Amino acid sequence: VLIDVRDDDETILARMNQGTRRKIRKSLKSDLHYYEGTREDVAKFTSLMQTTGERNDFGVHEPGYYQKAYDLFAPSGDAVLLMADHEGDTLAGIMVFALGDSAWYLYGASSNDKRNLMATYGVQWQAIIWARARGCRTYDLWGVPDEDEAVLEAQFQERADGLWGVYGFKRGWGGQVVRSAGAWDKVYNPLVYNLYKAALRAMGRGVE
C-alpha cells in the first residue's frame, strides 16, 4: 500500500478514510510524546514487539535482529525508530527504512495499555512526516492479502486470518495497492537448500 507523501498534511489526511483521520487527530491531542528513538531505545521496541507478537499470535525476531537492523541503517539516516510515550509508558514504536525516494514501514509494535490514545496511528503519522522531510515520494505500508482489489474490498471486514487483519488497518490510510514480483531464492547448494526446506516443513513452516 503506497501513500503519496509529497502533499501537505491536510491533503494527505483528506485521502484517508474518516475513521483513520479521526484516530490520527485523537492521537495528536492525547498528550503523547513522539520522538526518534536512539540505539538505547531498541530494547524498549523489542519488548513491544514481543508483546505484540503474543497478542496477535505471530512470530517475532530474536532481540539482536532489531538491534542489528538499527545499527546498520539508522546511523546513515536510512532508517528511523519512531516511538510514542505517555506519562513514562512506552505505547508504540515502528522502524521505518528509506532508500532514494521511497520509505517502507517494516516493523511495528504497540503496548496492551492505553490503546484508546491511538498511539499506533500517531507513530504512523510521524513516519509520513519523516518520509516527506527526507524527500521521499511514497511511504509503503507493505503487505496485503494476495487477492484482487474487488475481493479485498468485499472481505476486509469479515476476515482476520493472515494479512487480512493488518489490511483493515492499512486500507484506511488512503494509499494505493501496488503489486510487484514476489521474492525468489537463488539456490547455490541444492543439497543444503533441500535440507533447509525439509527443516521448515518439520517445523510446520512449509515453503513453496
mmCIF file of C-alpha atoms in Angstrom:
data_model
loop_
_atom_site.group_PDB
_atom_site.id
_atom_site.type_symbol
_atom_site.label_atom_id
_atom_site.label_comp_id
_atom_site.label_asym_id
_atom_site.label_seq_id
_atom_site.Cartn_x
_atom_site.Cartn_y
_atom_site.Cartn_z
ATOM 1 C CA VAL A 1 0.000 0.000 0.000
ATOM 2 C CA LEU A 2 1.763 3.145 -1.245
ATOM 3 C CA ILE A 3 0.932 6.513 0.323
ATOM 4 C CA ASP A 4 1.897 9.619 -1.646
ATOM 5 C CA VAL A 5 3.606 11.828 0.953
ATOM 6 C CA ARG A 6 4.524 14.797 -1.242
ATOM 7 C CA ASP A 7 1.426 16.848 -0.427
ATOM 8 C CA ASP A 8 0.707 18.976 2.642
ATOM 9 C CA ASP A 9 -0.782 17.473 5.797
ATOM 10 C CA GLU A 10 -4.408 18.308 5.056
ATOM 11 C CA THR A 11 -4.271 16.898 1.527
ATOM 12 C CA ILE A 12 -2.776 13.628 2.772
ATOM 13 C CA LEU A 13 -5.364 13.422 5.553
ATOM 14 C CA ALA A 14 -8.190 14.110 3.111
ATOM 15 C CA ARG A 15 -7.305 10.962 1.142
ATOM 16 C CA MET A 16 -7.725 8.775 4.221
ATOM 17 C CA ASN A 17 -10.992 7.341 5.405
ATOM 18 C CA GLN A 18 -12.820 9.172 8.133
ATOM 19 C CA GLY A 19 -12.037 6.657 10.870
ATOM 20 C CA THR A 20 -8.282 6.759 10.288
ATOM 21 C CA ARG A 21 -8.271 10.536 10.068
ATOM 22 C CA ARG A 22 -10.199 10.790 13.352
ATOM 23 C CA LYS A 23 -7.824 8.415 15.147
ATOM 24 C CA ILE A 24 -4.761 10.323 13.937
ATOM 25 C CA ARG A 25 -6.205 13.582 15.206
ATOM 26 C CA LYS A 26 -7.083 11.977 18.527
ATOM 27 C CA SER A 27 -3.530 10.668 18.862
ATOM 28 C CA LEU A 28 -2.165 14.158 18.285
ATOM 29 C CA LYS A 29 -4.392 15.544 21.059
ATOM 30 C CA SER A 30 -3.660 12.778 23.570
ATOM 31 C CA ASP A 31 -0.570 14.291 25.201
ATOM 32 C CA LEU A 32 1.608 11.612 23.645
ATOM 33 C CA HIS A 33 5.331 12.259 23.381
ATOM 34 C CA TYR A 34 6.667 11.341 19.936
ATOM 35 C CA TYR A 35 10.395 11.061 19.372
ATOM 36 C CA GLU A 36 13.097 9.427 17.292
ATOM 37 C CA GLY A 37 14.482 6.571 19.312
ATOM 38 C CA THR A 38 18.197 6.080 19.887
ATOM 39 C CA ARG A 39 20.173 2.857 20.000
ATOM 40 C CA GLU A 40 19.277 2.548 23.671
ATOM 41 C CA ASP A 41 15.554 2.598 22.813
ATOM 42 C CA VAL A 42 15.763 -0.524 20.638
ATOM 43 C CA ALA A 43 15.389 -2.682 23.765
ATOM 44 C CA LYS A 44 12.059 -0.999 24.548
ATOM 45 C CA PHE A 45 10.952 -1.519 20.966
ATOM 46 C CA THR A 46 11.954 -5.190 21.096
ATOM 47 C CA SER A 47 9.897 -5.663 24.256
ATOM 48 C CA LEU A 48 6.904 -4.109 22.491
ATOM 49 C CA MET A 49 7.446 -6.458 19.544
ATOM 50 C CA GLN A 50 7.287 -9.447 21.874
ATOM 51 C CA THR A 51 4.081 -8.112 23.441
ATOM 52 C CA THR A 52 2.540 -7.547 20.023
ATOM 53 C CA GLY A 53 3.533 -10.988 18.781
ATOM 54 C CA GLU A 54 1.928 -12.636 21.799
ATOM 55 C CA ARG A 55 -1.238 -10.555 21.468
ATOM 56 C CA ASN A 56 -1.678 -11.096 17.739
ATOM 57 C CA ASP A 57 -0.196 -14.604 17.541
ATOM 58 C CA PHE A 58 2.713 -14.045 15.165
ATOM 59 C CA GLY A 59 6.408 -14.777 15.438
ATOM 60 C CA VAL A 60 8.988 -12.077 16.072
ATOM 61 C CA HIS A 61 12.731 -11.991 15.505
ATOM 62 C CA GLU A 62 15.177 -12.517 18.335
ATOM 63 C CA PRO A 63 16.208 -9.241 20.033
ATOM 64 C CA GLY A 64 19.569 -8.940 18.302
ATOM 65 C CA TYR A 65 17.878 -8.767 14.904
ATOM 66 C CA TYR A 66 16.235 -5.399 15.566
ATOM 67 C CA GLN A 67 19.418 -4.064 17.133
ATOM 68 C CA LYS A 68 21.419 -5.100 14.074
ATOM 69 C CA ALA A 69 18.884 -3.543 11.702
ATOM 70 C CA TYR A 70 19.084 -0.278 13.624
ATOM 71 C CA ASP A 71 22.880 -0.310 13.741
ATOM 72 C CA LEU A 72 23.156 -0.972 10.005
ATOM 73 C CA PHE A 73 20.740 1.664 8.739
ATOM 74 C CA ALA A 74 19.932 4.322 11.338
ATOM 75 C CA PRO A 75 23.382 5.971 11.632
ATOM 76 C CA SER A 76 23.316 6.854 7.915
ATOM 77 C CA GLY A 77 19.763 8.208 8.113
ATOM 78 C CA ASP A 78 18.333 5.333 6.081
ATOM 79 C CA ALA A 79 16.177 4.138 8.974
ATOM 80 C CA VAL A 80 14.431 5.661 11.957
ATOM 81 C CA LEU A 81 12.903 4.256 15.124
ATOM 82 C CA LEU A 82 9.792 6.285 15.935
ATOM 83 C CA MET A 83 8.375 5.952 19.433
ATOM 84 C CA ALA A 84 5.345 7.183 21.363
ATOM 85 C CA ASP A 85 5.318 7.528 25.166
ATOM 86 C CA HIS A 86 2.649 8.677 27.591
ATOM 87 C CA GLU A 87 3.489 9.602 31.174
ATOM 88 C CA GLY A 88 6.525 7.352 31.168
ATOM 89 C CA ASP A 89 4.852 4.399 29.445
ATOM 90 C CA THR A 90 6.113 3.373 26.011
ATOM 91 C CA LEU A 91 2.974 2.700 23.972
ATOM 92 C CA ALA A 92 4.069 2.220 20.361
ATOM 93 C CA GLY A 93 7.059 2.095 18.070
ATOM 94 C CA ILE A 94 7.845 1.493 14.415
ATOM 95 C CA MET A 95 11.015 1.022 12.399
ATOM 96 C CA VAL A 96 10.907 2.770 9.038
ATOM 97 C CA PHE A 97 13.512 2.408 6.298
ATOM 98 C CA ALA A 98 14.204 4.601 3.280
ATOM 99 C CA LEU A 99 16.117 4.394 0.028
ATOM 100 C CA GLY A 100 16.024 7.020 -2.692
ATOM 101 C CA ASP A 101 12.538 8.477 -2.913
ATOM 102 C CA SER A 102 10.773 5.614 -1.118
ATOM 103 C CA ALA A 103 10.204 4.768 2.547
ATOM 104 C CA TRP A 104 8.960 1.474 3.985
ATOM 105 C CA TYR A 105 7.199 0.514 7.192
ATOM 106 C CA LEU A 106 8.788 -2.798 8.151
ATOM 107 C CA TYR A 107 8.301 -3.386 11.884
ATOM 108 C CA GLY A 108 5.642 -2.057 14.213
ATOM 109 C CA ALA A 109 4.663 -2.786 17.795
ATOM 110 C CA SER A 110 2.346 -1.498 20.489
ATOM 111 C CA SER A 111 1.583 -1.945 24.161
ATOM 112 C CA ASN A 112 -1.526 -3.557 25.587
ATOM 113 C CA ASP A 113 -2.031 -0.438 27.711
ATOM 114 C CA LYS A 114 -3.779 2.868 26.920
ATOM 115 C CA ARG A 115 -4.818 1.731 23.471
ATOM 116 C CA ASN A 116 -7.550 4.364 23.497
ATOM 117 C CA LEU A 117 -4.842 7.011 22.950
ATOM 118 C CA MET A 118 -4.306 5.685 19.394
ATOM 119 C CA ALA A 119 -0.509 5.730 19.634
ATOM 120 C CA THR A 120 -0.196 3.313 16.694
ATOM 121 C CA TYR A 121 -1.876 5.868 14.452
ATOM 122 C CA GLY A 122 0.268 8.651 15.835
ATOM 123 C CA VAL A 123 3.582 6.954 15.098
ATOM 124 C CA GLN A 124 2.469 6.128 11.553
ATOM 125 C CA TRP A 125 1.632 9.785 11.041
ATOM 126 C CA GLN A 126 5.098 10.711 12.335
ATOM 127 C CA ALA A 127 6.540 8.270 9.788
ATOM 128 C CA ILE A 128 4.723 10.051 6.970
ATOM 129 C CA ILE A 129 6.143 13.370 8.168
ATOM 130 C CA TRP A 130 9.648 11.853 8.428
ATOM 131 C CA ALA A 131 9.459 10.341 4.943
ATOM 132 C CA ARG A 132 8.322 13.615 3.404
ATOM 133 C CA ALA A 133 11.042 15.607 5.191
ATOM 134 C CA ARG A 134 13.600 13.133 3.871
ATOM 135 C CA GLY A 135 12.474 13.835 0.310
ATOM 136 C CA CYS A 136 10.544 10.624 -0.280
ATOM 137 C CA ARG A 137 7.667 10.441 -2.731
ATOM 138 C CA THR A 138 5.980 7.408 -1.193
ATOM 139 C CA TYR A 139 5.592 5.649 2.133
ATOM 140 C CA ASP A 140 4.959 1.931 1.692
ATOM 141 C CA LEU A 141 2.861 0.112 4.297
ATOM 142 C CA TRP A 142 3.908 -3.183 2.704
ATOM 143 C CA GLY A 143 1.994 -6.424 2.555
ATOM 144 C CA VAL A 144 -1.676 -7.018 1.832
ATOM 145 C CA PRO A 145 -3.558 -10.275 1.127
ATOM 146 C CA ASP A 146 -2.814 -11.779 -2.274
ATOM 147 C CA GLU A 147 -6.251 -11.077 -3.732
ATOM 148 C CA ASP A 148 -7.573 -8.717 -6.371
ATOM 149 C CA GLU A 149 -8.997 -5.401 -5.201
ATOM 150 C CA ALA A 150 -12.623 -6.482 -5.577
ATOM 151 C CA VAL A 151 -12.043 -9.351 -3.138
ATOM 152 C CA LEU A 152 -10.103 -7.081 -0.780
ATOM 153 C CA GLU A 153 -12.996 -4.643 -0.629
ATOM 154 C CA ALA A 154 -15.627 -7.358 -0.279
ATOM 155 C CA GLN A 155 -13.960 -9.292 2.537
ATOM 156 C CA PHE A 156 -11.748 -6.962 4.585
ATOM 157 C CA GLN A 157 -14.373 -6.525 7.325
ATOM 158 C CA GLU A 158 -15.053 -10.247 7.639
ATOM 159 C CA ARG A 159 -11.599 -11.828 7.682
ATOM 160 C CA ALA A 160 -8.719 -11.608 10.121
ATOM 161 C CA ASP A 161 -6.524 -14.516 9.002
ATOM 162 C CA GLY A 162 -3.063 -13.996 7.514
ATOM 163 C CA LEU A 163 -2.584 -10.438 6.277
ATOM 164 C CA TRP A 164 -6.295 -9.637 6.413
ATOM 165 C CA GLY A 165 -6.124 -8.209 9.920
ATOM 166 C CA VAL A 166 -3.418 -5.692 9.095
ATOM 167 C CA TYR A 167 -5.030 -4.888 5.742
ATOM 168 C CA GLY A 168 -8.036 -3.443 7.543
ATOM 169 C CA PHE A 169 -5.641 -1.036 9.277
ATOM 170 C CA LYS A 170 -3.599 -0.215 6.174
ATOM 171 C CA ARG A 171 -6.647 0.309 3.963
ATOM 172 C CA GLY A 172 -7.695 3.394 5.885
ATOM 173 C CA TRP A 173 -4.577 5.408 5.061
ATOM 174 C CA GLY A 174 -5.592 6.401 1.558
ATOM 175 C CA GLY A 175 -2.798 4.582 -0.224
ATOM 176 C CA GLN A 176 -2.801 2.674 -3.482
ATOM 177 C CA VAL A 177 -2.440 -1.095 -3.648
ATOM 178 C CA VAL A 178 0.506 -1.817 -5.966
ATOM 179 C CA ARG A 179 1.549 -5.347 -6.891
ATOM 180 C CA SER A 180 5.154 -6.293 -7.577
ATOM 181 C CA ALA A 181 7.012 -9.513 -8.308
ATOM 182 C CA GLY A 182 7.475 -11.825 -5.366
ATOM 183 C CA ALA A 183 10.783 -12.838 -3.807
ATOM 184 C CA TRP A 184 12.677 -15.804 -5.223
ATOM 185 C CA ASP A 185 15.522 -17.842 -3.762
ATOM 186 C CA LYS A 186 18.725 -18.258 -5.763
ATOM 187 C CA VAL A 187 19.989 -21.712 -4.829
ATOM 188 C CA TYR A 188 23.775 -22.176 -4.771
ATOM 189 C CA ASN A 189 23.817 -25.532 -2.984
ATOM 190 C CA PRO A 190 20.761 -27.702 -3.774
ATOM 191 C CA LEU A 191 21.572 -30.271 -1.075
ATOM 192 C CA VAL A 192 21.748 -27.693 1.714
ATOM 193 C CA TYR A 193 18.693 -25.897 0.337
ATOM 194 C CA ASN A 194 16.633 -29.101 0.321
ATOM 195 C CA LEU A 195 17.683 -29.817 3.908
ATOM 196 C CA TYR A 196 16.632 -26.285 4.817
ATOM 197 C CA LYS A 197 13.187 -26.781 3.229
ATOM 198 C CA ALA A 198 12.787 -30.129 4.975
ATOM 199 C CA ALA A 199 13.582 -28.485 8.311
ATOM 200 C CA LEU A 200 10.984 -25.783 7.683
ATOM 201 C CA ARG A 201 8.361 -28.379 6.840
ATOM 202 C CA ALA A 202 9.226 -30.292 10.014
ATOM 203 C CA MET A 203 8.572 -27.107 11.988
ATOM 204 C CA GLY A 204 5.238 -26.633 10.251
ATOM 205 C CA ARG A 205 6.519 -23.765 8.119
ATOM 206 C CA GLY A 206 6.240 -25.226 4.654
ATOM 207 C CA VAL A 207 7.737 -23.419 1.676
ATOM 208 C CA GLU A 208 6.708 -23.397 -1.963
#
